[in-house]
XYZ file of C-alpha atoms in Angstrom:
181
model
C 136.705 99.399 136.794
C 133.570 101.271 135.207
C 130.412 99.976 136.137
C 127.368 100.292 133.996
C 123.345 100.414 134.672
C 121.674 98.498 131.723
C 119.058 101.169 130.893
C 117.795 99.188 127.403
C 118.225 95.481 126.423
C 116.057 94.040 123.429
C 114.039 91.426 124.819
C 110.554 89.900 124.594
C 109.155 93.023 127.045
C 110.435 95.396 124.386
C 108.493 93.385 121.443
C 105.122 93.400 123.521
C 105.407 97.235 124.415
C 106.052 98.060 120.891
C 103.369 95.647 119.424
C 100.214 97.050 121.150
C 98.464 98.183 118.176
C 98.057 94.735 116.960
C 95.132 94.895 119.172
C 93.139 97.374 117.534
C 91.604 94.919 114.848
C 90.982 92.728 117.618
C 88.892 95.324 119.594
C 86.890 96.069 116.148
C 86.154 92.512 115.841
C 84.822 91.998 119.109
C 82.762 95.123 118.273
C 81.677 93.797 115.201
C 80.761 90.314 116.702
C 78.559 91.907 119.548
C 76.544 94.219 117.087
C 75.835 90.832 115.168
C 74.689 89.228 118.246
C 72.538 92.329 118.984
C 71.000 92.255 115.822
C 70.306 88.443 115.689
C 68.518 88.976 119.531
C 66.648 92.012 117.829
C 65.661 89.817 114.787
C 64.275 86.753 116.853
C 62.327 89.543 119.096
C 60.803 90.897 115.838
C 59.521 87.890 114.499
C 57.390 86.890 117.212
C 55.356 90.027 116.841
C 55.642 91.023 113.016
C 53.018 92.819 111.380
C 54.159 93.340 107.958
C 53.413 96.998 107.444
C 55.969 99.408 105.630
C 57.800 100.552 108.713
C 58.636 97.367 109.639
C 60.334 96.305 106.221
C 62.154 99.645 106.267
C 63.584 98.817 109.524
C 64.272 95.506 108.260
C 66.058 96.487 105.606
C 68.212 99.056 107.410
C 69.187 96.127 109.995
C 70.205 94.334 107.102
C 72.513 97.012 106.102
C 73.936 97.377 109.667
C 74.494 93.534 109.622
C 76.292 93.524 106.435
C 78.552 96.646 107.763
C 79.430 94.214 110.919
C 80.179 91.515 108.735
C 82.482 93.492 106.664
C 84.292 94.951 109.742
C 84.594 91.537 111.426
C 86.413 90.078 108.255
C 88.369 92.982 107.690
C 89.605 93.191 110.935
C 90.580 89.381 110.597
C 92.576 90.225 107.676
C 94.626 93.402 109.162
C 95.032 91.303 112.329
C 96.627 88.694 110.306
C 98.616 91.061 108.161
C 100.094 93.150 111.274
C 101.119 89.877 112.991
C 102.958 88.723 109.736
C 104.455 91.817 109.466
C 105.564 92.069 113.191
C 106.825 88.612 113.056
C 108.903 89.662 110.165
C 110.317 92.556 112.312
C 110.919 90.402 115.382
C 112.773 87.709 113.438
C 114.889 90.320 111.483
C 115.870 92.129 114.942
C 116.565 88.545 116.682
C 118.809 87.384 113.652
C 120.699 90.539 113.827
C 121.133 90.469 117.535
C 122.481 86.899 117.121
C 124.877 87.733 114.075
C 126.648 90.216 115.891
C 126.150 93.878 116.702
C 128.286 96.963 116.499
C 129.590 97.888 119.904
C 130.606 101.556 120.939
C 131.521 103.571 124.395
C 132.146 107.131 125.219
C 130.762 110.345 125.991
C 127.559 111.737 124.602
C 128.129 114.752 122.378
C 126.138 117.075 119.770
C 122.981 116.171 121.907
C 119.956 117.499 120.445
C 116.823 116.502 122.434
C 113.232 116.089 121.334
C 110.694 118.704 122.832
C 108.178 117.470 125.084
C 105.254 118.106 122.497
C 107.127 115.809 120.111
C 107.190 116.894 116.591
C 111.144 116.241 116.355
C 113.594 113.684 116.616
C 116.325 113.291 119.255
C 120.190 112.910 118.052
C 123.323 112.728 119.357
C 126.904 111.372 118.663
C 129.171 108.851 120.435
C 132.614 108.967 119.270
C 131.340 110.605 115.872
C 128.854 107.810 115.390
C 125.455 109.479 114.934
C 122.162 108.153 116.406
C 118.852 109.481 115.878
C 115.321 108.232 117.015
C 111.641 109.456 118.235
C 109.362 108.241 121.083
C 106.686 108.128 117.988
C 108.435 105.800 115.872
C 107.364 102.147 116.065
C 109.328 100.866 112.819
C 111.955 98.825 115.052
C 112.458 97.553 118.435
C 115.376 100.168 119.045
C 115.766 102.520 122.069
C 113.506 105.343 121.320
C 112.976 106.967 124.888
C 113.408 110.855 124.488
C 114.819 112.880 127.540
C 111.853 114.821 127.618
C 109.785 111.811 128.284
C 111.939 110.070 130.823
C 114.959 109.059 128.722
C 118.940 109.065 130.107
C 120.740 110.182 127.101
C 121.954 113.605 127.489
C 125.111 115.803 126.617
C 128.481 114.374 128.231
C 126.679 111.160 129.763
C 129.194 108.221 129.236
C 127.431 105.340 127.675
C 128.017 102.122 126.107
C 125.906 101.090 123.008
C 125.058 97.964 120.964
C 123.349 98.978 117.648
C 123.021 97.995 114.065
C 122.672 100.062 110.943
C 119.047 100.166 109.434
C 118.830 102.227 106.169
C 119.438 105.638 107.160
C 119.988 105.383 111.105
C 121.800 103.626 113.674
C 119.218 101.336 116.007
C 120.213 101.046 119.776
C 119.452 97.416 120.882
C 121.300 97.859 124.173
C 122.067 100.971 126.270
C 124.248 100.874 129.418
C 125.131 104.020 131.249
C 127.971 104.589 133.417
C 127.078 104.759 137.109
């Protein structure tokens, strides 16, 4: 009887790992809010010792422009965050629905292996029983397996694998990868 090690199995951990970029607008929001707080603190200090000279007026206008920029960044980051969450949620829902409606399965030896170089700038591809698979470490468009051999992946020529996958537009996306011991 053949025994296999599970190398990749789509689940919550993969969703979290491949959704890290959602934190970028949160970070921008945090910077903008802190900038606005600092501006408010400085305004309070200036109100106490305001002399009404020309330099103070120019500085006040400059700070007003900075405050406006921070407000724009703040609200734009909220919109971008909401947009990214919606897009990721749709992708997650689509992937789970494919997972529940049935995946294609294939088992066999890896042939025609083309590894991605460690510098990137290429895709890794291979065949299993004449079914072609292709992916890149840098592609986050889906939640499929995308760990190239040069980055620690296990797929290589003549390795015996069992895959569960679905066909997405122009390629096959691996949602479960098992390697024979």
